[in-house]
Amino acid sequence: MIFKHDVVIVGTGLAGLRAALEVADEYDVAVISKVYPTRSHSGAAQGGIGASLGNEEPDSWEWHMYDTVKGGDYLTDQDAAETLAKDAPRAIYELEHMGVPFNRTDEGKIAQRAFGGHTRDFGAAPIKRACYAADRTGRVILDTLSSEASRRGIRVYSEFNLVDLLMDKGRAVGLAAYELATGEVHVFHARAILLATGGFGKVYKTTSNCFANTGDGVYLAYRAGIPLQDMEFVQFHPTGIYGLGVLISEAARGEGGVLRNREGRRFMEDYAPTIKDLAPRDMVSRAIITEIRGKRGIDGRDFVNLDLTHLGKQKIEERLSDISSFAKIYVGVDTSTDPIPVSPTCHYMMGGIPTDVDGKVLDMNNTAIHGLYAAGECACISVHGANRLGCNSLLDLVVFGRRAGKMIRLDLEQADWPDLIVNPEVKSLIKLKGILNRNAGEKAVHIRNALQTLMTKNCSVFRDEKGLRRALDELSTLKARYENVVIDDRGKAFNTDIMEAAELESLLGLAEAILVSALARKESRGAHFREDYPERDDANWLKHTLIQRTDEGRRVFYKPVNITRFEPKARTY
Amino acid sequence: MEMNFKIFRFDSEKDKEPYYSHYTVDAEPWERLLDCLNRIKWEQDGTLAFRMSCAHGVCGSDAMKINGRCALACQKLVKDYQGSEVVLEPLPTFKVLKDLIVDLTPFFERVEWVRPYLIAAGFPEKERLQSPEERKKVDEVIRCILCASCVGACPVSNENDKYIGPAQIVQAFRRIFDSRDQEKTERLKQLDYPDGVWACVNYFECTRACPKEIPVTKSINKIKREIEKLLR
């Protein structure tokens, strides 16, 4: 079928929904999602959403902006960071008005707590800036926006997978989506398309990300010739439950939890003397791996302990109940009496589809592509630079999701209906039928496992040229193997077999973008740490990476960072 | 260790009747039943269909019947099912679409029906004030992830398809007891009918099934008492 809507948004996480709410009163907007909206991965965000409300202690947006820039190791575009920090209080009040059940102070205001890298007075000491609803902040905001969307009658196509982005003469004209229930490929014809497809942590073996996070939107943009920005910057959250990667929120340390090595020592004192366990995630993850390499992991093994035992049962129950239940269920740990075994887990992609602060997708010449927008984790504004601070992500989603929605509304006053390309679904059908009709070959799982293993081994917290080159070699073998991917399910209804095989193409393509970008950047900055180039090198590398697929092959090029208020300085905490 | 599974199968495209498939997988004791299901699907039988996403009990996709009890496959560990065959079936009361996938459309429509959003007007410039005590009243119900385990487990829902359902009442509770909502009376009236809260006769199966440990039955009873207090 061909569905026609003024605006089609891909993704029902916070960015997609917030944008939809902005547009819905004036235009016909539809949202498509791989899952039911309330199952989007924004719902897994735990600890909080940052804003300088100053409800617990004095705060200012300048401090928040500074922390965001420094946290991003000065790769952050400062106009974007300023927008984020200035708009944050308004965004939080708006969520409160919509009904988000934030925890409260004794005075009845929104409660706030400390989070990694957020400080007062430009780095002097930790500050309470993260607004929260226990440790299920993302989930309750998602529930709120999702019910608000249905209240406003926004059309949602649940369990529709994006399979193609339709571009014509440099303009986005629509997209193709696979309906899981029927196995049909449908075409969505639109005047404006917003990609809000989230991250792609599933490129790695151990991740806090959900299975849906395969980055289809980002990959399809890349496949369509749109450059991807800063792809080498992959965030590893320091505290995933050992072995599983299930997230234990930074709020655990914000509330006073500490990391300990096998000697019981609070080792973050050695790495970040001022703010210790509340250092930014890239630093804490490096510290943990350094401890493990120095044989100071617990029992000499590859994890450390996150100790909450001194917080007291009441605080844990009131503010950290979800993570306590994760510890109980998955590792049998009672957090009030025993520490949680943790190690870094792939968590967030700083890179993605390049956009301006209004969500317009930028092409290789840094000019806006007509009709195409991106917001949320799939986009790179770049507001997080080389390393995102905790509780800035939910904020990014609602601030820049809204801005993208506003921009779309404005643009639609002028935008005409583009012609749909001839046979818009044919490319997707050829691809899917190719998989469906193949009789012999290799199952996706083997290729996917090999990919996740090679990325984890060669492109995680620490990288070097040798490993990255080896990974690229292995990746080309995997891509060749993918040409023969085979599935069992030939049916139409709920054929998740074929969708998982299709998603693997996204993962392979995105891994390529990450590896090539990481190999090119010969310095260490934020989450990208090159052991062969361990220093930050502002003279040569204070610039954004762009990688593009062209007819002549992959092309890597750069663009300057927007620096307004804060000149790069040494990054110590 | 070796784990044996017996899994409900039905594909409306080709099956007249449901049947069960048997699988054996190697699994570590600390792994989740969802890990086993994925291994079966990825390595042995790609035609097996089930929903899943976050894999740690936050998104609510993989609710199913596990050895007769409604639960999330990502919250159950292999070590707790040693030595016995694990029987996996779709959530009861719902129409089966394929294997372990059920039609959730009526479930979400009923959630919509209780108006699961805050209704209020007249916003201050900043946040509305709410005391920690007032906020605490919804502390348990905001854990709901809409997985539908409670509905699947509820004997009343299984027999009476008009019953609004425990998850839906939990959603209503979230707004009824939110001091910021201005439609409390209307919301109570909406649930005050035989197939509303009064259909619940305290089996407590919803409470036992809830993967987020929400006191579901207690919450329903609290609404009943509120109706008695304010509407009678």
CSV table of N, CA, C and O in Angstrom, one decimal, chain B residues 148-192:
chain,number,residue,atom,x,y,z
B,148,ALA,N,1.1,-6.9,30.0
B,148,ALA,CA,-0.1,-7.6,29.9
B,148,ALA,C,0.0,-9.0,30.6
B,148,ALA,O,-1.0,-9.8,30.5
B,149,SER,N,1.0,-9.2,31.4
B,149,SER,CA,1.1,-10.4,32.2
B,149,SER,C,-0.1,-10.6,33.1
B,149,SER,O,-0.7,-11.7,33.3
B,150,CYS,N,-0.5,-9.5,33.8
B,150,CYS,CA,-1.6,-9.5,34.7
B,150,CYS,C,-2.9,-9.9,34.1
B,150,CYS,O,-3.7,-10.7,34.7
B,151,VAL,N,-3.1,-9.4,32.9
B,151,VAL,CA,-4.4,-9.7,32.2
B,151,VAL,C,-4.4,-11.2,31.8
B,151,VAL,O,-5.4,-11.9,32.0
B,152,GLY,N,-3.2,-11.7,31.3
B,152,GLY,CA,-3.1,-13.1,31.0
B,152,GLY,C,-3.3,-14.0,32.2
B,152,GLY,O,-3.9,-15.1,32.1
B,153,ALA,N,-2.9,-13.5,33.4
B,153,ALA,CA,-3.0,-14.3,34.6
B,153,ALA,C,-4.4,-14.3,35.3
B,153,ALA,O,-4.7,-15.1,36.1
B,154,CYS,N,-5.1,-13.2,34.9
B,154,CYS,CA,-6.4,-13.0,35.7
B,154,CYS,C,-7.5,-13.9,35.3
B,154,CYS,O,-7.9,-14.0,34.2
B,155,PRO,N,-8.0,-14.7,36.3
B,155,PRO,CA,-9.1,-15.7,36.0
B,155,PRO,C,-10.3,-14.9,35.5
B,155,PRO,O,-11.1,-15.5,34.7
B,156,VAL,N,-10.6,-13.7,36.0
B,156,VAL,CA,-11.7,-13.0,35.5
B,156,VAL,C,-11.6,-12.6,34.1
B,156,VAL,O,-12.5,-12.8,33.3
B,157,SER,N,-10.5,-12.0,33.7
B,157,SER,CA,-10.2,-11.7,32.3
B,157,SER,C,-10.4,-12.9,31.4
B,157,SER,O,-10.8,-12.8,30.3
B,158,ASN,N,-9.9,-14.0,31.9
B,158,ASN,CA,-10.0,-15.2,31.1
B,158,ASN,C,-11.4,-15.7,30.8
B,158,ASN,O,-11.7,-16.3,29.8
B,159,GLU,N,-12.4,-15.3,31.7
B,159,GLU,CA,-13.7,-15.8,31.6
B,159,GLU,C,-14.6,-14.7,31.0
B,159,GLU,O,-15.6,-14.9,30.3
B,160,ASN,N,-14.3,-13.4,31.4
B,160,ASN,CA,-15.2,-12.3,31.0
B,160,ASN,C,-14.5,-11.3,30.2
B,160,ASN,O,-13.7,-10.5,30.7
B,161,ASP,N,-14.7,-11.4,28.9
B,161,ASP,CA,-13.9,-10.5,28.0
B,161,ASP,C,-14.4,-9.1,28.0
B,161,ASP,O,-13.8,-8.2,27.4
B,162,LYS,N,-15.4,-8.8,28.8
B,162,LYS,CA,-15.8,-7.4,29.0
B,162,LYS,C,-15.0,-6.7,30.2
B,162,LYS,O,-15.1,-5.5,30.3
B,163,TYR,N,-14.4,-7.5,31.0
B,163,TYR,CA,-13.7,-6.9,32.2
B,163,TYR,C,-12.6,-6.0,31.7
B,163,TYR,O,-11.8,-6.4,30.8
B,164,ILE,N,-12.6,-4.8,32.2
B,164,ILE,CA,-11.6,-3.8,31.7
B,164,ILE,C,-10.2,-4.2,31.9
B,164,ILE,O,-9.3,-4.0,31.0
B,165,GLY,N,-9.9,-5.0,33.0
B,165,GLY,CA,-8.6,-5.6,33.1
B,165,GLY,C,-7.7,-4.9,34.1
B,165,GLY,O,-7.7,-3.7,34.3
B,166,PRO,N,-6.9,-5.7,34.8
B,166,PRO,CA,-6.0,-5.2,35.9
B,166,PRO,C,-5.0,-4.1,35.4
B,166,PRO,O,-4.8,-3.1,36.1
B,167,ALA,N,-4.4,-4.3,34.3
B,167,ALA,CA,-3.4,-3.3,33.8
B,167,ALA,C,-4.0,-2.0,33.6
B,167,ALA,O,-3.5,-0.9,33.9
B,168,GLN,N,-5.2,-2.0,33.0
B,168,GLN,CA,-5.9,-0.8,32.7
B,168,GLN,C,-6.3,-0.1,34.0
B,168,GLN,O,-6.3,1.1,34.1
B,169,ILE,N,-6.7,-0.9,35.0
B,169,ILE,CA,-7.1,-0.2,36.3
B,169,ILE,C,-5.8,0.4,36.9
B,169,ILE,O,-5.9,1.5,37.5
B,170,VAL,N,-4.7,-0.3,36.8
B,170,VAL,CA,-3.4,0.3,37.3
B,170,VAL,C,-3.1,1.6,36.6
B,170,VAL,O,-2.7,2.6,37.3
B,171,GLN,N,-3.4,1.6,35.3
B,171,GLN,CA,-3.1,2.9,34.6
B,171,GLN,C,-4.1,4.0,35.1
B,171,GLN,O,-3.7,5.2,35.2
B,172,ALA,N,-5.3,3.6,35.4
B,172,ALA,CA,-6.3,4.6,35.9
B,172,ALA,C,-5.8,5.1,37.3
B,172,ALA,O,-5.9,6.3,37.6
B,173,PHE,N,-5.4,4.1,38.1
B,173,PHE,CA,-4.9,4.4,39.5
B,173,PHE,C,-3.8,5.5,39.4
B,173,PHE,O,-3.8,6.4,40.3
B,174,ARG,N,-2.9,5.3,38.4
B,174,ARG,CA,-1.8,6.3,38.3
B,174,ARG,C,-2.3,7.7,38.2
B,174,ARG,O,-1.6,8.6,38.7
B,175,ARG,N,-3.5,7.9,37.6
B,175,ARG,CA,-4.0,9.3,37.5
B,175,ARG,C,-4.9,9.6,38.6
B,175,ARG,O,-5.0,10.8,39.1
B,176,ILE,N,-5.7,8.7,39.1
B,176,ILE,CA,-6.7,8.9,40.1
B,176,ILE,C,-6.0,9.4,41.4
B,176,ILE,O,-6.4,10.3,42.1
B,177,PHE,N,-4.9,8.8,41.7
B,177,PHE,CA,-4.2,9.1,42.9
B,177,PHE,C,-3.0,10.1,42.7
B,177,PHE,O,-2.1,10.2,43.6
B,178,ASP,N,-3.0,10.7,41.5
B,178,ASP,CA,-2.0,11.7,41.3
B,178,ASP,C,-2.6,13.0,41.7
B,178,ASP,O,-3.6,13.5,41.1
B,179,SER,N,-2.1,13.7,42.7
B,179,SER,CA,-2.8,14.9,43.3
B,179,SER,C,-2.9,16.0,42.2
B,179,SER,O,-3.6,17.0,42.4
B,180,ARG,N,-2.1,15.9,41.1
B,180,ARG,CA,-2.2,16.9,40.1
B,180,ARG,C,-3.4,16.8,39.1
B,180,ARG,O,-3.7,17.7,38.4
B,181,ASP,N,-4.0,15.6,39.1
B,181,ASP,CA,-5.1,15.3,38.1
B,181,ASP,C,-6.4,15.9,38.6
B,181,ASP,O,-6.7,15.9,39.8
B,182,GLN,N,-7.1,16.5,37.7
B,182,GLN,CA,-8.4,17.2,38.1
B,182,GLN,C,-9.6,16.4,37.7
B,182,GLN,O,-10.7,17.0,37.8
B,183,GLU,N,-9.5,15.2,37.3
B,183,GLU,CA,-10.7,14.4,36.9
B,183,GLU,C,-10.9,13.2,37.7
B,183,GLU,O,-11.5,12.2,37.3
B,184,LYS,N,-10.5,13.3,39.0
B,184,LYS,CA,-10.6,12.1,39.8
B,184,LYS,C,-12.0,11.5,39.9
B,184,LYS,O,-12.2,10.3,39.7
B,185,THR,N,-13.0,12.4,40.1
B,185,THR,CA,-14.4,11.9,40.2
B,185,THR,C,-14.8,11.2,38.9
B,185,THR,O,-15.4,10.1,39.0
B,186,GLU,N,-14.5,11.9,37.8
B,186,GLU,CA,-14.9,11.3,36.5
B,186,GLU,C,-14.3,10.0,36.3
B,186,GLU,O,-14.9,9.0,35.8
B,187,ARG,N,-13.0,9.9,36.7
B,187,ARG,CA,-12.3,8.6,36.5
B,187,ARG,C,-12.9,7.5,37.4
B,187,ARG,O,-13.0,6.4,36.9
B,188,LEU,N,-13.2,7.9,38.6
B,188,LEU,CA,-13.8,6.9,39.5
B,188,LEU,C,-15.2,6.4,38.9
B,188,LEU,O,-15.5,5.2,38.9
B,189,LYS,N,-16.0,7.4,38.4
B,189,LYS,CA,-17.3,7.0,37.8
B,189,LYS,C,-17.1,6.1,36.7
B,189,LYS,O,-17.9,5.1,36.5
B,190,GLN,N,-16.0,6.3,35.9
B,190,GLN,CA,-15.8,5.5,34.7
B,190,GLN,C,-15.6,4.0,35.1
B,190,GLN,O,-15.9,3.1,34.3
B,191,LEU,N,-14.9,3.8,36.2
B,191,LEU,CA,-14.6,2.4,36.6
B,191,LEU,C,-15.7,1.8,37.4
B,191,LEU,O,-15.6,0.6,37.8
B,192,ASP,N,-16.7,2.6,37.8
B,192,ASP,CA,-17.7,2.1,38.7
B,192,ASP,C,-18.9,1.4,38.0
B,192,ASP,O,-19.9,2.0,37.8
